Coordinates of C-alpha atoms in Angstrom, one line a residue:
M204 CA -38.6 65.0 21.6
F205 CA -39.0 63.6 25.1
D206 CA -40.4 66.6 26.9
R207 CA -43.6 65.8 28.6
K208 CA -46.4 68.3 28.8
K209 CA -49.3 66.1 29.8
T210 CA -49.6 62.9 31.7
R211 CA -51.0 59.8 30.0
R212 CA -54.0 60.1 32.3
E213 CA -54.7 63.6 31.1
F214 CA -54.3 62.4 27.5
L215 CA -56.9 59.7 28.1
Q216 CA -59.3 62.1 29.8
D217 CA -58.9 64.6 26.9
S218 CA -59.4 62.1 24.1
A219 CA -62.0 59.9 25.9
I220 CA -61.2 57.0 23.6
G221 CA -63.3 54.0 24.4
G222 CA -63.2 50.6 22.8
L223 CA -66.4 51.1 20.8
G224 CA -65.4 54.6 19.7
A225 CA -62.0 53.4 18.5
T226 CA -63.5 50.6 16.5
A227 CA -66.1 52.9 14.9
A228 CA -63.4 55.4 14.0
L229 CA -61.5 52.8 12.2
G230 CA -64.5 51.6 10.2
G231 CA -65.5 48.8 12.6
V232 CA -64.1 45.3 13.0
S233 CA -66.3 42.2 13.1
S234 CA -65.3 39.1 14.9
L235 CA -63.1 36.7 13.0
I236 CA -64.8 33.7 14.6
S237 CA -68.2 32.5 13.5
P238 CA -70.4 30.6 16.1
A239 CA -69.9 27.4 14.2
R240 CA -66.1 27.7 14.2
A241 CA -66.0 28.8 17.8
A242 CA -67.8 25.6 18.7
N243 CA -65.1 23.6 17.1
L244 CA -62.2 25.3 18.8
E245 CA -60.3 23.4 21.5
G246 CA -58.2 25.0 24.2
P247 CA -56.8 26.2 26.3
V248 CA -54.3 28.3 24.4
N249 CA -51.0 28.4 26.2
V250 CA -49.1 31.6 25.5
L251 CA -45.5 32.2 26.5
S252 CA -44.8 35.9 26.1
W253 CA -44.1 39.2 27.8
G254 CA -46.3 41.0 30.2
S255 CA -46.9 43.8 27.8
R256 CA -49.0 41.4 25.7
N257 CA -51.4 40.6 28.5
M258 CA -54.7 42.6 28.5
Q259 CA -57.0 40.8 30.9
H260 CA -60.3 42.0 29.4
E261 CA -59.1 41.0 26.0
I262 CA -58.6 37.5 27.3
E263 CA -62.0 37.6 28.9
D264 CA -63.6 38.8 25.6
F265 CA -62.0 35.9 23.8
Y266 CA -63.4 33.4 26.2
K267 CA -66.9 34.9 25.9
E268 CA -66.7 34.6 22.1
T269 CA -65.1 31.1 21.9
G270 CA -65.2 29.4 25.2
V271 CA -61.5 29.0 25.0
H272 CA -59.3 30.0 28.0
I273 CA -55.9 31.8 27.5
N274 CA -53.2 30.6 29.8
F275 CA -50.6 33.4 29.9
I276 CA -47.1 32.4 31.0
G277 CA -44.7 35.3 31.6
A278 CA -41.5 35.3 29.5
S279 CA -38.1 36.8 30.3
G280 CA -35.9 36.6 27.3
N281 CA -35.6 35.1 23.8
S282 CA -32.9 32.6 24.6
E283 CA -34.9 31.3 27.7
N284 CA -38.1 31.2 25.6
L285 CA -36.2 29.1 23.0
A286 CA -35.0 26.7 25.7
K287 CA -38.5 26.3 27.1
I288 CA -40.1 25.7 23.7
K289 CA -37.5 23.2 22.8
L290 CA -38.2 21.4 26.1
G291 CA -42.0 21.6 26.2
G292 CA -42.9 21.9 22.5
G293 CA -46.5 22.0 21.2
D294 CA -47.7 19.8 24.1
Q295 CA -47.1 22.6 26.5
Y296 CA -47.1 25.8 24.4
D297 CA -49.2 27.1 21.5
V298 CA -48.0 30.6 21.1
V299 CA -44.6 32.2 21.9
G300 CA -43.6 35.8 21.7
V301 CA -40.3 36.3 19.9
D302 CA -38.1 39.4 19.1
A303 CA -36.9 40.5 15.6
L304 CA -34.1 38.3 14.2
W305 CA -34.8 35.6 16.7
V306 CA -37.9 34.7 14.7
P307 CA -36.1 33.1 11.8
K308 CA -33.8 31.4 14.3
F309 CA -36.8 29.8 16.0
Y310 CA -38.1 28.7 12.6
E311 CA -34.7 27.3 11.5
L312 CA -34.6 25.2 14.6
G313 CA -38.1 23.9 13.8
V314 CA -39.8 25.1 17.0
I315 CA -42.3 27.4 15.3
E316 CA -44.4 27.0 12.1
V317 CA -45.6 29.4 9.4
F318 CA -49.2 30.5 9.0
D319 CA -51.3 32.6 6.6
F320 CA -51.5 35.9 8.4
E321 CA -52.4 37.7 5.2
K322 CA -55.9 36.1 5.3
M323 CA -56.6 38.0 8.5
P324 CA -58.4 41.3 7.9
E325 CA -56.0 43.2 10.1
Y326 CA -53.1 42.5 7.7
A327 CA -54.2 45.4 5.6
D328 CA -53.6 47.7 8.5
L329 CA -49.9 46.9 8.8
F330 CA -47.3 49.6 8.1
D331 CA -45.6 49.0 4.8
Q332 CA -42.3 48.5 6.6
F333 CA -43.8 45.3 8.1
K334 CA -45.4 44.1 5.0
Q335 CA -42.0 44.2 3.3
M336 CA -40.3 42.3 6.2
T337 CA -39.2 39.3 4.2
V338 CA -37.0 38.1 7.0
W339 CA -40.2 36.8 8.7
K340 CA -41.7 35.2 5.6
V341 CA -41.6 31.9 3.7
G342 CA -43.3 32.6 0.4
N343 CA -46.6 34.2 1.3
L344 CA -46.7 32.6 4.8
W345 CA -45.5 34.3 8.0
M346 CA -43.3 33.0 10.8
A347 CA -44.7 35.6 13.2
Q348 CA -47.6 38.1 13.5
P349 CA -46.0 41.6 13.9
W350 CA -46.9 43.4 17.1
A351 CA -44.8 46.2 18.7
W352 CA -41.5 47.9 17.9
S353 CA -39.3 50.6 19.4
P354 CA -35.8 51.8 19.9
L355 CA -34.6 51.1 23.5
V356 CA -34.1 54.6 25.0
L357 CA -31.7 55.2 27.8
W358 CA -33.9 57.0 30.3
Y359 CA -32.3 59.1 33.1
N360 CA -33.7 60.9 36.2
T361 CA -33.3 64.6 35.7
N362 CA -33.5 65.2 39.4
H363 CA -30.1 63.5 39.9
I364 CA -28.5 63.8 36.4
K365 CA -28.5 67.5 35.7
T366 CA -26.2 67.5 32.6
P367 CA -27.8 65.7 29.6
P368 CA -25.5 62.9 28.5
T369 CA -23.8 63.0 25.1
S370 CA -22.3 59.6 25.0
I371 CA -23.1 56.1 26.2
D372 CA -20.0 56.4 28.4
F373 CA -22.1 58.3 31.0
L374 CA -23.2 54.8 32.2
W375 CA -19.8 54.4 33.9
D376 CA -20.0 57.6 35.9
P377 CA -19.1 56.7 39.5
A378 CA -21.9 59.0 40.7
L379 CA -24.3 56.3 39.4
K380 CA -23.1 53.6 41.8
G381 CA -26.0 51.2 42.4
R382 CA -28.4 53.4 40.3
I383 CA -28.7 51.5 37.0
A384 CA -30.9 48.5 36.1
F385 CA -31.5 46.6 32.8
T386 CA -33.7 43.6 32.2
R387 CA -32.0 40.2 32.5
Q388 CA -31.7 39.5 28.8
Q389 CA -28.1 38.4 28.8
E390 CA -27.3 38.7 25.1
D391 CA -28.9 42.2 24.9
V392 CA -26.9 43.5 27.9
I393 CA -23.7 42.2 26.3
A394 CA -24.8 43.8 23.0
W395 CA -25.1 47.2 24.8
M396 CA -21.6 46.7 26.0
G397 CA -20.5 45.9 22.5
I398 CA -22.0 49.2 21.3
A399 CA -20.1 51.0 24.1
T400 CA -16.8 49.4 23.1
G401 CA -17.1 50.0 19.4
A402 CA -18.0 46.5 18.1
A403 CA -18.8 46.4 14.4
K404 CA -21.7 44.0 14.9
P405 CA -22.9 44.0 18.5
Y406 CA -24.9 40.8 18.0
D407 CA -22.1 39.1 16.1
M408 CA -18.9 40.0 18.0
T409 CA -15.5 38.5 17.5
K410 CA -13.8 36.9 20.5
A411 CA -11.7 40.0 20.9
E412 CA -14.8 42.3 20.8
L413 CA -16.6 40.0 23.2
A414 CA -13.7 40.2 25.6
K415 CA -13.9 44.0 25.6
A416 CA -17.7 43.9 26.1
K417 CA -17.3 41.5 29.0
D418 CA -14.7 43.8 30.6
A419 CA -17.0 46.8 30.1
L420 CA -19.8 44.9 31.9
A421 CA -17.4 44.1 34.8
R422 CA -16.5 47.8 35.0
L423 CA -20.2 48.7 35.0
M424 CA -21.3 46.3 37.7
P425 CA -20.7 48.7 40.6
N426 CA -23.3 50.9 39.0
I427 CA -25.8 48.1 38.5
L428 CA -28.5 47.6 41.2
K429 CA -30.0 44.5 39.6
F430 CA -31.1 42.7 36.4
P431 CA -34.8 42.0 36.9
P432 CA -36.6 39.6 34.5
Q433 CA -39.5 41.9 33.5
E434 CA -39.4 45.5 32.5
E435 CA -42.4 46.2 34.8
E436 CA -39.9 46.0 37.7
L437 CA -37.7 48.6 35.9
V438 CA -40.6 51.0 35.9
R439 CA -41.2 50.4 39.6
L440 CA -37.5 50.9 40.5
A441 CA -37.3 54.1 38.5
A442 CA -40.6 55.4 39.9
D443 CA -39.4 55.0 43.5
E444 CA -36.0 56.4 42.5
S445 CA -34.1 53.2 43.5
I446 CA -32.5 53.6 40.1
W447 CA -31.8 56.7 38.0
V448 CA -31.0 55.1 34.7
T449 CA -32.6 52.3 32.7
A450 CA -33.4 51.2 29.1
L451 CA -37.0 51.1 28.1
S452 CA -39.0 51.5 24.9
A453 CA -40.4 54.8 23.6
G454 CA -42.9 55.5 26.4
G455 CA -40.6 54.7 29.3
A456 CA -40.8 58.2 30.8
L457 CA -44.6 58.3 30.7
R458 CA -44.9 54.8 32.3
I459 CA -42.5 55.9 35.1
K460 CA -44.4 59.1 35.6
D461 CA -47.8 57.3 35.7
A462 CA -46.3 55.0 38.4
G463 CA -45.7 58.1 40.6
G464 CA -42.2 58.6 39.5
P465 CA -40.0 61.6 38.7
Q466 CA -39.4 63.4 35.4
M467 CA -37.2 61.3 33.1
A468 CA -35.4 62.4 30.0
G469 CA -34.5 60.2 27.0
F470 CA -31.2 59.6 25.2
L471 CA -30.4 57.7 22.1
P472 CA -26.6 57.4 22.2
P473 CA -24.7 58.5 19.0
E474 CA -22.6 55.3 19.3
G475 CA -25.7 53.3 18.5
Y476 CA -28.8 51.9 20.2
I477 CA -30.6 48.6 20.4
G478 CA -34.1 48.3 19.1
Y479 CA -36.7 45.6 18.6
F480 CA -39.7 44.6 16.6
D481 CA -41.5 41.6 18.0
G482 CA -44.3 39.3 17.2
D483 CA -46.3 36.2 18.1
C484 CA -45.5 32.8 16.7
I485 CA -47.3 29.5 16.5
V486 CA -45.4 26.7 18.2
A487 CA -44.7 23.8 15.9
G488 CA -47.1 21.0 16.6
A489 CA -49.2 23.2 18.8
A490 CA -51.9 21.1 20.5
H491 CA -54.5 23.9 20.1
R492 CA -53.3 25.4 16.8
E493 CA -56.8 26.5 15.5
A494 CA -57.6 28.2 18.7
A495 CA -54.2 29.8 18.8
L496 CA -54.8 31.2 15.3
A497 CA -58.2 32.5 16.4
W498 CA -56.5 34.2 19.3
L499 CA -54.0 35.9 17.1
G500 CA -56.8 37.3 14.9
H501 CA -58.7 38.4 18.0
R502 CA -55.8 40.2 19.7
V503 CA -55.1 42.6 16.8
H504 CA -58.6 44.0 16.6
A505 CA -58.3 47.8 16.5
K506 CA -59.7 48.4 20.0
Y507 CA -57.2 46.1 21.6
V508 CA -54.3 47.6 19.7
L509 CA -55.3 51.0 20.8
E510 CA -55.7 50.0 24.4
N511 CA -52.3 48.3 24.4
F512 CA -50.7 51.4 23.0
E513 CA -52.3 53.6 25.7
K514 CA -51.1 51.2 28.4
Y515 CA -47.6 50.4 27.3
L516 CA -46.8 53.5 25.3
R517 CA -44.6 52.3 22.4
P518 CA -45.3 52.1 18.7
L519 CA -47.2 49.2 17.2
A520 CA -47.1 47.7 13.8
Y521 CA -50.6 48.9 12.8
R522 CA -51.5 52.2 11.1
G523 CA -55.1 52.6 12.3
P524 CA -54.4 53.7 15.9
L525 CA -51.9 56.3 14.6
D526 CA -54.6 57.7 12.3
L527 CA -57.0 57.9 15.2
L528 CA -54.5 59.7 17.4
K529 CA -53.9 62.2 14.6
S530 CA -57.6 62.7 14.2
E531 CA -57.9 63.5 17.9
G532 CA -55.1 66.1 17.7
K533 CA -52.6 63.9 19.4
S534 CA -49.9 64.0 16.7
D535 CA -47.3 65.3 19.2
L536 CA -47.8 62.3 21.5
A537 CA -47.6 59.9 18.5
H538 CA -44.3 61.6 17.4
E539 CA -42.9 61.6 20.9
L540 CA -43.4 57.8 21.0
F541 CA -42.0 57.3 17.5
Y542 CA -45.4 55.9 16.2
D543 CA -45.2 58.1 13.1
Q544 CA -41.6 57.2 12.4
P545 CA -41.5 53.5 11.3
E546 CA -38.4 54.4 9.2
I547 CA -36.4 54.2 12.5
L548 CA -36.7 50.5 12.2
S549 CA -33.9 50.6 9.6
K550 CA -31.6 52.6 12.0
M551 CA -31.6 50.4 15.0
V552 CA -29.2 47.7 16.1
V553 CA -31.9 45.1 15.9
I554 CA -32.1 42.4 18.6
G555 CA -31.2 39.0 17.3
P556 CA -29.5 35.7 18.3
P557 CA -25.7 35.9 18.2
P558 CA -24.3 33.0 16.3
N559 CA -22.1 32.3 19.3
I560 CA -25.0 32.9 21.8
G561 CA -23.4 30.6 24.4
D562 CA -20.4 32.9 24.6
Y563 CA -22.7 35.9 25.2
V564 CA -24.6 34.1 28.0
D565 CA -21.3 32.9 29.5
A566 CA -19.8 36.4 29.4
F567 CA -22.9 37.8 31.2
N568 CA -23.1 35.0 33.8
E569 CA -19.4 35.1 34.6
V570 CA -19.7 38.8 35.4
A571 CA -23.2 39.2 36.8
G572 CA -24.0 35.7 38.0
S573 CA -26.4 33.1 36.5

């Protein structure tokens, strides 16, 4: 599944997919914003989200169409995003990126508000699995606009790890001293440790299970180089071979290779694996709500979805780019990156907020430092 025969650069050269060609192949997408409406929009739109959302020319195009600036603020983790939104509210933030089961938690706490995503033309392009995602809905209104999804694959450097792992236990191999890194999302790291120690619900562990997970992290620490805040640093560390193992989404090996790195192989542990689906939410009381909604409509135009897939190499919630990849004879790439397998959504240990999240954060910080 994870064998690589072509670089991403070669794929792009072969397919020669441009923004206009992609839009035409998908039947064309007109702007959601009329000149009259654009004139009434007030900005800037302050977006707190992950770097994989940020396509600079997409932001520039939005400004040309609307006159509204997008202020992009890099995010690190869901719990930290929640703390920032609670503190700053709609006066400081208009849009926030949120993972999976964190979305209803944000809504329950009153920090995001629902909106009518189904009025946007791009709603029709959603995979059925997302249209049926009632956990993000209140009636016919949505708490979040779906974006990307993926299992988190454990990627390992085949130059240094010659025997393919068969269990998550390989992470504790003393030969990996100082050669592992994960993003600093405390509750997710602890959930991985829960998977490794047999917890029934890795995001809802009992005190006894949490103690085992904490001990597992303590035993893993000699093998951990660092916990960077953004996955882009994981790619860099793997590319220069500072680390040999990390957890990234479906296209992790291709991203590392494109950064000048070595051949990586992927592994989904039989004990279980974390996965995510994420989306963008409107912050409750957003000062620039109408402009924020216009931004959400703009950013899921087909050409931007395609370009984002090509850059970040993980499946997205929209069917059109997959159809285009197939029409270009790139079905193998789509399959390698799980894009044609949305049923995997139901097999993942889905990222979410532990009911006792403070205990998860404390367990991580007590071992790895705050």
